[in-house]
XYZ file of C-alpha atoms in Angstrom:
597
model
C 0.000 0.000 0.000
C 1.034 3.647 -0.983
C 2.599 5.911 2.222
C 1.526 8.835 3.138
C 3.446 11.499 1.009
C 5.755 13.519 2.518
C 8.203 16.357 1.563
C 11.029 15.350 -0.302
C 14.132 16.763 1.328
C 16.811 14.926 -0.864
C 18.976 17.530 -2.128
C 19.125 20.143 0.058
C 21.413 22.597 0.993
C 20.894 22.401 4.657
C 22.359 25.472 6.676
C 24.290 25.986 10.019
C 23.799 27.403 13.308
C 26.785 29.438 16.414
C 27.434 27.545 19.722
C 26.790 30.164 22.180
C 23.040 29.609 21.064
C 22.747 26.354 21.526
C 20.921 24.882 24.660
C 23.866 23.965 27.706
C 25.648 20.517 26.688
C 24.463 20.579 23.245
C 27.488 19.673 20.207
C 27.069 20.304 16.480
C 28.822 17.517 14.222
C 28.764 17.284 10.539
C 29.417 15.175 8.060
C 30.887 16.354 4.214
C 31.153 14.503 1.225
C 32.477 14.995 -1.897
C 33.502 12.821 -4.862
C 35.483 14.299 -7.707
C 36.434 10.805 -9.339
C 33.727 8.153 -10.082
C 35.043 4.588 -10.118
C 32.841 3.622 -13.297
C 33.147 7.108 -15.408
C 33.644 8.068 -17.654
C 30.649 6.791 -19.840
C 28.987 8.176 -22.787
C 25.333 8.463 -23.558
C 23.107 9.594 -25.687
C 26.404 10.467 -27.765
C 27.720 12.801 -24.739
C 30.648 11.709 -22.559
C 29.726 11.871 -19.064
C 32.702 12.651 -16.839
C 34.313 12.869 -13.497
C 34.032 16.339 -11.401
C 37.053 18.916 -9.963
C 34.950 21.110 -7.835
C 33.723 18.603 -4.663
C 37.013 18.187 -2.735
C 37.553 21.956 -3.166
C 34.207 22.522 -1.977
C 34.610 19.880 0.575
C 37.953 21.935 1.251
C 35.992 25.583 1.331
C 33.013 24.438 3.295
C 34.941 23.128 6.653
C 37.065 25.584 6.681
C 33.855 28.211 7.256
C 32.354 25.461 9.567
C 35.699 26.016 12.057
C 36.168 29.642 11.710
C 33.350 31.154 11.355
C 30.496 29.029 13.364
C 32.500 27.428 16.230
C 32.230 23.717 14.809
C 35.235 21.377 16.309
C 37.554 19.823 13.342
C 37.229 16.887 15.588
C 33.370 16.735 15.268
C 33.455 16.954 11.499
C 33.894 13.684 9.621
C 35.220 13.827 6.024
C 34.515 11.471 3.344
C 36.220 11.976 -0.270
C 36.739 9.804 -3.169
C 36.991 6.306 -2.618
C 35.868 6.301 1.054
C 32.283 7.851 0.019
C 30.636 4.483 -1.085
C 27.320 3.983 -0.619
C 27.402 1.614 2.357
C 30.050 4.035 4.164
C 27.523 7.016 3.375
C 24.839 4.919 4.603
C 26.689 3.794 7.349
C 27.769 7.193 8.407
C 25.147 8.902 8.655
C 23.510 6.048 11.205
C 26.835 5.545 13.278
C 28.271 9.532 13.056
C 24.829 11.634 13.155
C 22.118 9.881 14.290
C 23.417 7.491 17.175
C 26.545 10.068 17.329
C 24.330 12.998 18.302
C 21.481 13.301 21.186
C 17.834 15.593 20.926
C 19.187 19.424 20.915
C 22.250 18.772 19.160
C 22.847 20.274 15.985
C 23.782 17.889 12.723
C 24.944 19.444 9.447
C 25.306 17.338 6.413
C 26.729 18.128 3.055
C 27.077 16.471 0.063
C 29.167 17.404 -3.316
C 29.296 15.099 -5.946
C 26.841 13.889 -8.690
C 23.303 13.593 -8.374
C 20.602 11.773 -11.020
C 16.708 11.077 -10.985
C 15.036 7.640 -12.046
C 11.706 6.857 -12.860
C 9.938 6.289 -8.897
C 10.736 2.812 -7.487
C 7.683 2.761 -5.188
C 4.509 4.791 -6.295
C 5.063 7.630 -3.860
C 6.049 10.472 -6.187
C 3.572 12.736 -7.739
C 6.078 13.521 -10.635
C 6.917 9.719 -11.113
C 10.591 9.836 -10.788
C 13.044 9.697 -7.552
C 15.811 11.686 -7.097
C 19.499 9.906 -5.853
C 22.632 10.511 -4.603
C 25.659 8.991 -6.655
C 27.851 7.583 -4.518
C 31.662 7.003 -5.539
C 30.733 2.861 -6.577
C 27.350 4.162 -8.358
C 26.733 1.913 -11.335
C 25.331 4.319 -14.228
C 24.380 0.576 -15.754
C 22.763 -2.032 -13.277
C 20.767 -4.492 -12.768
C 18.610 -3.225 -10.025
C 18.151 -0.371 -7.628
C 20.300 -2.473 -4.929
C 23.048 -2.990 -8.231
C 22.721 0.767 -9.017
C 24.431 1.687 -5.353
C 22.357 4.976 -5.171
C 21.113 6.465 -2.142
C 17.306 7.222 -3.060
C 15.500 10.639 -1.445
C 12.746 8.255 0.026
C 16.073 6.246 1.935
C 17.622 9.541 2.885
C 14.618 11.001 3.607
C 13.944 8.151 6.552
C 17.602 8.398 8.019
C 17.088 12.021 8.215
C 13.906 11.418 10.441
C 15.944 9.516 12.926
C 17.004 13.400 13.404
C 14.133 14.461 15.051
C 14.631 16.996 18.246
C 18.422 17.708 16.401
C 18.488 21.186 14.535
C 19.390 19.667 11.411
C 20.971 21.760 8.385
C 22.347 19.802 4.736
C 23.789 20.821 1.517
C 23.830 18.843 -1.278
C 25.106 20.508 -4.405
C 24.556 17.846 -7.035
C 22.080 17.621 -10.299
C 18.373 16.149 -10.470
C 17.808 15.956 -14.022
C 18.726 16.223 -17.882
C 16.076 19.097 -18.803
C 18.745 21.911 -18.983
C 20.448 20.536 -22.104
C 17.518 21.836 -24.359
C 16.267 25.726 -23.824
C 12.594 24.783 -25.725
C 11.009 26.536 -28.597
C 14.028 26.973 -31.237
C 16.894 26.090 -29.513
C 20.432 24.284 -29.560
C 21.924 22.024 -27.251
C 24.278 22.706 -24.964
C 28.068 21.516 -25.529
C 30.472 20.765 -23.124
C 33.104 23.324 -22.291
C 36.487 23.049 -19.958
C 35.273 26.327 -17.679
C 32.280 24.281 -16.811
C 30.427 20.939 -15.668
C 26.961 19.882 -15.013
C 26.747 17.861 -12.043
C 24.587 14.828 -13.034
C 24.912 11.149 -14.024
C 22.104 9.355 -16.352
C 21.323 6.400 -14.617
C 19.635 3.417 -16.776
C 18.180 0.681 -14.649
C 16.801 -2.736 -15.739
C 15.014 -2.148 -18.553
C 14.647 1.645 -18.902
C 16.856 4.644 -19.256
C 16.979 8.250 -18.443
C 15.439 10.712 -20.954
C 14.940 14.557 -21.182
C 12.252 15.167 -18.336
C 9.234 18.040 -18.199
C 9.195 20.719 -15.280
C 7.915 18.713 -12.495
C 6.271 19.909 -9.689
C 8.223 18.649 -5.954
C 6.011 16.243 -3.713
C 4.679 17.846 -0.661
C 6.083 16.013 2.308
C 6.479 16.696 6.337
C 9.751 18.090 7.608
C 10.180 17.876 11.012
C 10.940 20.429 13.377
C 14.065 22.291 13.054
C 15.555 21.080 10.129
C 16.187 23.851 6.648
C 16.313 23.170 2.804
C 18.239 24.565 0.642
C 17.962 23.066 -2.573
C 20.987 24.280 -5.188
C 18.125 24.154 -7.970
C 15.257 23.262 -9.044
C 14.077 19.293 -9.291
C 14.283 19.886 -13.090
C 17.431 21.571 -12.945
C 21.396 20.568 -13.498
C 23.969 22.117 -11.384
C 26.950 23.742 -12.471
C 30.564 23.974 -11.245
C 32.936 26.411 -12.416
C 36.649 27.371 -12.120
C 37.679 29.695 -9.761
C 41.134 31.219 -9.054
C 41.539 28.492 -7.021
C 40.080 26.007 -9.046
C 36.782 24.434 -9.581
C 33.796 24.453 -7.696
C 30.027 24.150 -6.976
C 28.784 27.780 -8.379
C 26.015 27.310 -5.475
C 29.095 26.226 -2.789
C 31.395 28.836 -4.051
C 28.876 31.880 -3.407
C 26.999 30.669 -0.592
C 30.407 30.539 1.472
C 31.373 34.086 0.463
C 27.956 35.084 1.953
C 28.540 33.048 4.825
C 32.063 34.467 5.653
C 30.789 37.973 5.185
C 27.571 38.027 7.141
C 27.984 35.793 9.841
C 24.122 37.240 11.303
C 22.150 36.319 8.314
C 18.877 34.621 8.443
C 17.829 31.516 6.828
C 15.381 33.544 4.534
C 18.467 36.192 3.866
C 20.859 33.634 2.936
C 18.439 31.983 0.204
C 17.753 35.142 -1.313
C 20.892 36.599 -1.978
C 22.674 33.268 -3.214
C 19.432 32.996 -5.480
C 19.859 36.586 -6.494
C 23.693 36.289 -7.257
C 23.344 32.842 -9.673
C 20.667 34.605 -11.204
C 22.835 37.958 -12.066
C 25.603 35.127 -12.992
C 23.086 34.436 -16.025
C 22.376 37.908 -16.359
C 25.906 37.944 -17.880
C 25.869 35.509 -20.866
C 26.099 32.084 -18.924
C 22.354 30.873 -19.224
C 22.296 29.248 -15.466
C 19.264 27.214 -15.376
C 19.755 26.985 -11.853
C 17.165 28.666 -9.739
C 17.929 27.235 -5.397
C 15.112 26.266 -3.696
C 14.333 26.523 -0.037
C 12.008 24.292 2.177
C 9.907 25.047 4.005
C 9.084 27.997 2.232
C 7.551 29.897 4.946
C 8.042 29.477 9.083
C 9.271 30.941 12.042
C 12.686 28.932 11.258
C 12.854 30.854 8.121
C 13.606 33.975 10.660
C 16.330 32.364 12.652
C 20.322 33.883 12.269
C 21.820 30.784 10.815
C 23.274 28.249 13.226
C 21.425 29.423 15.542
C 19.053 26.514 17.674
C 15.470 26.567 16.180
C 13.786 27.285 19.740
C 16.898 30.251 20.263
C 15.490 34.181 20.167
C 14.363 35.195 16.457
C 17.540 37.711 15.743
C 20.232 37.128 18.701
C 22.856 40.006 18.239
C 21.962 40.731 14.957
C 24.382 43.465 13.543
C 23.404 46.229 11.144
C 22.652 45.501 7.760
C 22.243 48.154 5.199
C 18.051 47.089 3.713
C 18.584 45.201 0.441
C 22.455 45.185 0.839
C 23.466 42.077 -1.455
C 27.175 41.360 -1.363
C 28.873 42.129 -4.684
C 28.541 38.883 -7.547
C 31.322 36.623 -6.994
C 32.373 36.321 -10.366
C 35.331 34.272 -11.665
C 38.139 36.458 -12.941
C 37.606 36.624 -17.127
C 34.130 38.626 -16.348
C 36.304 41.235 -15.095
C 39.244 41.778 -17.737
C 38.707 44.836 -20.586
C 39.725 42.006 -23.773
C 37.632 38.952 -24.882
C 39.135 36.043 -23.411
C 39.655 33.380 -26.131
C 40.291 29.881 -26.378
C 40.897 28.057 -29.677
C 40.610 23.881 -29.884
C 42.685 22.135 -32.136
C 40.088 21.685 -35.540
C 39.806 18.051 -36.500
C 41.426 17.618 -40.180
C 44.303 20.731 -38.909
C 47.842 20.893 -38.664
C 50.341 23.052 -36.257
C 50.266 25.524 -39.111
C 47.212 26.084 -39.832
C 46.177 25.989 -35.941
C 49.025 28.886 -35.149
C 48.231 30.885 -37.939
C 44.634 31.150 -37.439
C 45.227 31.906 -33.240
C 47.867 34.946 -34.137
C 45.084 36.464 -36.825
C 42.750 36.367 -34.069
C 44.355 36.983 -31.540
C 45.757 40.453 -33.346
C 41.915 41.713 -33.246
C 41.329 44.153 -30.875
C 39.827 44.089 -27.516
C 41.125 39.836 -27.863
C 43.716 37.963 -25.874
C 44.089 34.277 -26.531
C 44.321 32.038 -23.953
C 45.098 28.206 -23.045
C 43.165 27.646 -19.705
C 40.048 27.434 -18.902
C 39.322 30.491 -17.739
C 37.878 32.413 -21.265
C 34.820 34.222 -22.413
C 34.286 32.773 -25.963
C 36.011 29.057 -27.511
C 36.391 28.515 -31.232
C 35.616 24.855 -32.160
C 35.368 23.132 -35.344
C 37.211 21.111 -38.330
C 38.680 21.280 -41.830
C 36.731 19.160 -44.405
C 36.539 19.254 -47.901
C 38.952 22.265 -47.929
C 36.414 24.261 -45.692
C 36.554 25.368 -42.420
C 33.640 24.281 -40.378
C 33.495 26.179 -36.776
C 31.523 27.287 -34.026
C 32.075 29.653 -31.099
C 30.758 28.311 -27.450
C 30.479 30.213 -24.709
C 31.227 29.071 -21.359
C 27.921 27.007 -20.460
C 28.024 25.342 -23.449
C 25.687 27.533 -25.725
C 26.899 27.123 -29.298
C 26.762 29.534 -32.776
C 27.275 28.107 -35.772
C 30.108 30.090 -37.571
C 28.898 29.561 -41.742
C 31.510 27.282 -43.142
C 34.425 29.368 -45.385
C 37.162 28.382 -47.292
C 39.511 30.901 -46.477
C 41.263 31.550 -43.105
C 40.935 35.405 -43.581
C 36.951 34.822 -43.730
C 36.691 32.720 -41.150
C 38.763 35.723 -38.755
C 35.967 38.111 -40.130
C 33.063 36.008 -39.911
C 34.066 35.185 -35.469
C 35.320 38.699 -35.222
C 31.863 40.172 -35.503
C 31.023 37.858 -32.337
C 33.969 38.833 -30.437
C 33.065 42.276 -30.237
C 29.766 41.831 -29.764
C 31.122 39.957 -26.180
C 33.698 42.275 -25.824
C 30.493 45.415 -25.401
C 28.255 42.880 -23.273
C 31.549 42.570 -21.407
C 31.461 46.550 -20.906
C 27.838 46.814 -20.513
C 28.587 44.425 -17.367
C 30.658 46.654 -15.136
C 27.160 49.086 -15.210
C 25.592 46.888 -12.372
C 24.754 48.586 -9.076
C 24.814 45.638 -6.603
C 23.430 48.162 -3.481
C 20.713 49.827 -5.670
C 18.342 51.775 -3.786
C 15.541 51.001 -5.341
C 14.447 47.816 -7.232
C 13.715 47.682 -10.840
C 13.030 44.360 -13.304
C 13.238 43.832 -17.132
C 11.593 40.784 -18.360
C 10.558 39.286 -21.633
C 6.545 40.185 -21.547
C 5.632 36.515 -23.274
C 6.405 33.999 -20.115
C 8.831 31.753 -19.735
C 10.345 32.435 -23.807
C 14.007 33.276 -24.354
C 14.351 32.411 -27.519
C 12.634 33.767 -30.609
C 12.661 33.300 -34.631
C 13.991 35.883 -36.950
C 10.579 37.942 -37.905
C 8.936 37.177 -34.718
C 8.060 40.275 -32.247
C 8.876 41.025 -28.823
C 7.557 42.897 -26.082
C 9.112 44.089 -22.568
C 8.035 44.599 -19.070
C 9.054 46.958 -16.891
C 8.844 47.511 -13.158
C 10.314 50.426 -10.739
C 9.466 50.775 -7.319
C 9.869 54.690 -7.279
C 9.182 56.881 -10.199
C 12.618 57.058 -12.632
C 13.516 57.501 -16.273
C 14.117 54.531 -18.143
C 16.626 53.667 -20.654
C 16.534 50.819 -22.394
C 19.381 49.572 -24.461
C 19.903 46.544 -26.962
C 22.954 44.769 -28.385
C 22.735 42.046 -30.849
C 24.703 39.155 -31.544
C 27.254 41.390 -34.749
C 27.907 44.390 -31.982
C 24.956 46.644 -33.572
C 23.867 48.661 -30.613
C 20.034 50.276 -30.137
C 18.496 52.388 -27.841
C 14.435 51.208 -27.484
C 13.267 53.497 -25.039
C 13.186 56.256 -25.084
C 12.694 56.605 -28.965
C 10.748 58.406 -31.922
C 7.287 57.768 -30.655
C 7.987 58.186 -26.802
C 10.634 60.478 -26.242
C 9.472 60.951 -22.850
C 10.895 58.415 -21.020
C 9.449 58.569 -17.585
C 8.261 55.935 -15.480
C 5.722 55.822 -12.589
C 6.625 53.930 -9.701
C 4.928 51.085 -8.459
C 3.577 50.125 -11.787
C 3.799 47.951 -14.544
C 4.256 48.916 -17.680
C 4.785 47.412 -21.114
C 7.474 48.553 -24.253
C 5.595 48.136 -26.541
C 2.437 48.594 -24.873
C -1.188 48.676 -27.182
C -0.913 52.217 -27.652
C 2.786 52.165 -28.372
C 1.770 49.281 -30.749
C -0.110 51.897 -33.308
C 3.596 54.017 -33.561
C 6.185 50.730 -33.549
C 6.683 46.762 -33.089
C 9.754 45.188 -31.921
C 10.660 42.646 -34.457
C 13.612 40.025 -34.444
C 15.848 40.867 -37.799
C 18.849 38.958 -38.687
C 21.977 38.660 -37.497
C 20.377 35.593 -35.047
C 22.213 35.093 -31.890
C 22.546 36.283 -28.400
C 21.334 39.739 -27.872
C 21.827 41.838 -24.346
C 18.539 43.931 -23.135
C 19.944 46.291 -20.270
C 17.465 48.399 -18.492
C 18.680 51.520 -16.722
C 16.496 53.324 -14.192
C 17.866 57.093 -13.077
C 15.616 59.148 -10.588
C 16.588 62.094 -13.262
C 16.937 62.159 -16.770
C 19.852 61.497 -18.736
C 21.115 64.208 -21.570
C 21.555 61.173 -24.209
C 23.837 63.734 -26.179
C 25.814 63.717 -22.617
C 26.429 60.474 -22.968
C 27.534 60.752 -26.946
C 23.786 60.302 -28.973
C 24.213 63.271 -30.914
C 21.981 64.408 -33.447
C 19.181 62.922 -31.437
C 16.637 62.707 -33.919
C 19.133 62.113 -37.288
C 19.478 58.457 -35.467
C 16.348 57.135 -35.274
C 15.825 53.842 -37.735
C 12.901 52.909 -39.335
C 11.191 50.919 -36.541
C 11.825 54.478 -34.370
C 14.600 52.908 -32.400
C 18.050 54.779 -32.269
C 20.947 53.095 -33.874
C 23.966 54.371 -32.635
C 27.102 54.372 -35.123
C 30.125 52.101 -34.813
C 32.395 54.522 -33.997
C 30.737 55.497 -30.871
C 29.460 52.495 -28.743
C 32.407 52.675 -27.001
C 32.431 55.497 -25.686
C 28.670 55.653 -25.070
C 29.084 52.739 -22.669
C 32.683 54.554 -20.833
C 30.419 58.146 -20.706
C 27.338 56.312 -19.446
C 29.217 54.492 -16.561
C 31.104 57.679 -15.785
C 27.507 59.601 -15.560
C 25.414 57.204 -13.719
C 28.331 56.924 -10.518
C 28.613 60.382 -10.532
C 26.509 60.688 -7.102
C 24.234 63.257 -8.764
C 21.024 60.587 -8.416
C 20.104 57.457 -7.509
C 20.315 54.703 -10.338
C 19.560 51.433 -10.738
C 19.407 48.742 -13.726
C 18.904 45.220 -14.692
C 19.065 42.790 -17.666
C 17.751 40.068 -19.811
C 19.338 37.915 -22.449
C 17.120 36.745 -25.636
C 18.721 33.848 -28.321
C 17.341 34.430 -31.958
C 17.389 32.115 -34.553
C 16.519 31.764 -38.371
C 13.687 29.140 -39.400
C 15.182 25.756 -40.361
C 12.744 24.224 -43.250
């Protein structure tokens, strides 16, 4: 017969809690794995090579070290298993032995968990979505037999052992991957490739008879969680996560920003905590890297949801609490190539190449401007592709993964121009980056007015939404994927750009709709929107839009000339931080592509 459903709490990013708030006698003890190397990977499927990780032990590595010097945990109450001492029955057997007959009612038990995660169709009948989510342990058999042959650690088994918990304050992480969904983007899309600068955490599991495939949104179980224990998922159930490399090395992008937080403002609440590493992976895509990873928290609402993290669940609500500035979020924790001035570029060996060839086409493009070539895996933009036939067939990938076909040419020369136009279309985005305000004082939002679309045909139309929280003047700029550089609002039709606060509005709204459309033309590719809110108005022949009305194009938007994007970007930086008014901004990223018959 069919249990009574419960909340899943299987990859989590549980939290942590000081000891001078814990009840007299009480310990906190935690257990951390991570697994960088897999004893039966790599393995391909579906045509993609699944491989090991570098970010856990580093993780593993950054984690502890904010447990002992930041929240008073005891290096000998924190038990460490890596590599090829994380099997499942040592996991298993951990967990039992070190937290739950290790630790007494009013103790506190963190648990954390870096590695690879995966999601099989439900063994039992108690998930509404039909599929379970798992734990890969080092000995995890992507190809078995059985669930027992498989080695993974279900949700519904770690899900019991964490119930042995009750009357502990319990807090886990577990940055790992629950499903394949973020290789495809939907309506008109490519898939994803796999880059050096970053990894998806996830392993496709195919048991008995049946495999993995690409899985729907799903919508999480509801299930009890007892008293005292926090969820912090690192994404969504239909979501991979990533790991990236930082200066000192790879890691969990969740891991890696949550412990800056964590180091910085050792008072933060649950609730705080959540928001602000949600906020900063969500800038992170902001900035051309396409995260489909949104964190999750359970349970979404409660007193615990209040409590200063590490704190005991029945401690005061804010113990202490110092001063924090309202909507302070700490500045995006980016990894260094975001914030160079050139276009970091890496360029693979083509299939069909020699040395020669390879060498000469790096120094042509590495002589463009605003380009420096590099060898590590710490770039902006990566040139893939081959020589067949006499013609060279490339692409250029960003970091995630997200590919542009580069139309095949014969001639070295025409290739340079053809990924040149590209370059410098990062190379602005790159500029257009440093205008972020991470302490704004008010809040504004751009968003793509059709829900849940990023990517559009060639021909198709587009409309924005717009929200301020106190009246401003908007400016609204665009960048497509060959450089060419718009200003949408304010424009022909509406050269009054002022915004009420506290409403909605829509660019192009039904009224704007009888003046202008915003229509998709070619090139197709990744183009920036960047809204910028000022509580005054902006001179745009301050900033370098001369001729104000000379620029507008046919569909009323102004074009601004080559010549002067640069320095539009340099003057408009310089004007919004000159103190003068408050500012604001934010930004959305749309793919466009041409109909394939």
């Amino acid at each position: 017969m069919k249990g009574v459903k419960r909340k899943k709490i299987i990859f989590t990013i549980i939290l942590f809690i000081p000891l001078c708030y814990l009840s007299f006698g009480a310990e906190k003890r935690a257990l951390l794995i991570g697994i960088n190397d897999y004893l039966n990977l790599p393995l391909i499927f579906e045509n993609k090579k699944i491989e090991d990780l570098q970010g856990p032990l580093n993780d593993v590595r950054i984690i502890k070290g904010v447990l002992v010097s930041f929240y008073e945990f005891e290096e000998n109450n924190i038990k460490v298993l890596t590599e090829k001492e994380a099997t499942r029955e040592n996991i298993v057997k951990s967990i039992n032995e070190w937290l739950v007959e290790g630790t007494k009612e009013g103790d506190m038990v963190f648990f954390y968990y870096s590695g690879h995660g995966t999601r099989i169709e439900d063994q039992n009948g108690d998930e509404e979505d039909g599929y379970d989510e798992a734990l890969c342990p080092v000995d995890v058999k992507p190809r078995a037999k059985d669930i027992l042959d498989s080695k993974l650690i279900l949700d519904d088994e770690l899900g019991e052992l964490f119930r042995k918990l009750r009357g502990r304050d319990v807090i886990a992480i577990v940055d790992a991957c629950h499903s394949a969904t973020v290789t495809t983007r939907g309506k008109g899309t490519k898939q994803l490739e796999d880059t050096p600068g970053v990894r998806a955490r996830f392993i496709p599991v195919r048991i008995a008879h049946f495999e993995m495939r690409l899985l729907p949104r799903s919508i999480p179980v509801q299930r009890d969680i007892p008293e005292g224990q926090i969820f912090l998922f690192s994404s969504r159930e239909d979501q991979k996560s990533f790991e990236f490399n930082y200066p000192d090395g790879f890691h969990g992008i969740f891991t890696f920003n949550l412990c800056e937080l964590l180091k910085k403002q050792k008072f933060i609440t649950y609730r705080e905590l959540y928001q602000q590493v949600k906020k900063i992976i969500r800038e992170k895509s902001k900035k051309g890297f396409y995260l489909e990873q949104e964190p999750q928290i359970e349970p979404k609402e409660g007193e615990i949801l209040k409590k200063v993290i590490f704190t005991a669940f029945k401690a005061p609500i804010h113990p202490q609490k110092q001063p924090i500035v309202p909507g302070k979020i700490e500045p995006f924790q980016a990894p260094p190539e975001l914030k160079g001035e050139k276009v970091l570029l890496r360029v693979e060996d083509f299939k069909g190449a020699n040395t020669k060839i390879m060498n000469n086409l790096k120094v042509k493009l590495g002589n463009l401007p605003h380009v420096e070539i590099t060898e590590t895996s710490f770039f902006d933009r990566l040139i893939r592709g081959e020589i067949k036939n006499g013609l060279f067939y490339s692409r250029i990938v960003n970091r995630l993964g997200d590919a542009f076909i580069i139309q095949e040419t014969p001639d070295v020369d025409d290739l340079v121009r053809r990924i040149s136009s590209h370059l410098e279309y990062t190379y602005i985005v790159k500029q257009l980056a440093t205008i972020t305000n991470p302490n704004p004082p008010f809040k504004v939002r751009v968003w793509i007015a059709e829900e849940n679309r990023e990517d559009f045909f060639i021909g198709e139309r587009v409309s924005f939404n717009f929200f301020s929280e106190k009246d401003c003047y908007l400016l609204l700029l665009n960048l497509d994927s060959k450089g060419n550089f718009q200003v949408l609002f304010p424009n022909k039709y509406y050269q009054n750009n002022f915004v009420k606060g506290g409403k909605e509005i829509t660019i192009p709204d039904e009224n704007m709709r009888k003046e202008f459309e915003l229509e998709f033309f070619e090139p197709e590719g990744e183009e920036t929107v960047k809204a910028i809110a000022t509580t005054e108005p902006i001179n745009l022949e301050n900033i370098g839009i001369q001729n104000f009305e000379s620029l507008f194009d046919t569909t009323g938007s102004i074009s601004v000339p080559i010549e002067t994007r640069g320095a539009l970007i340099e003057n408009l930086q310089r004007k919004i931080s000159s103190g003068k008014f408050q500012w604001s901004e934010d930004t959305v990223v749309i793919r466009t592509h041409k109909r394939r018959r």
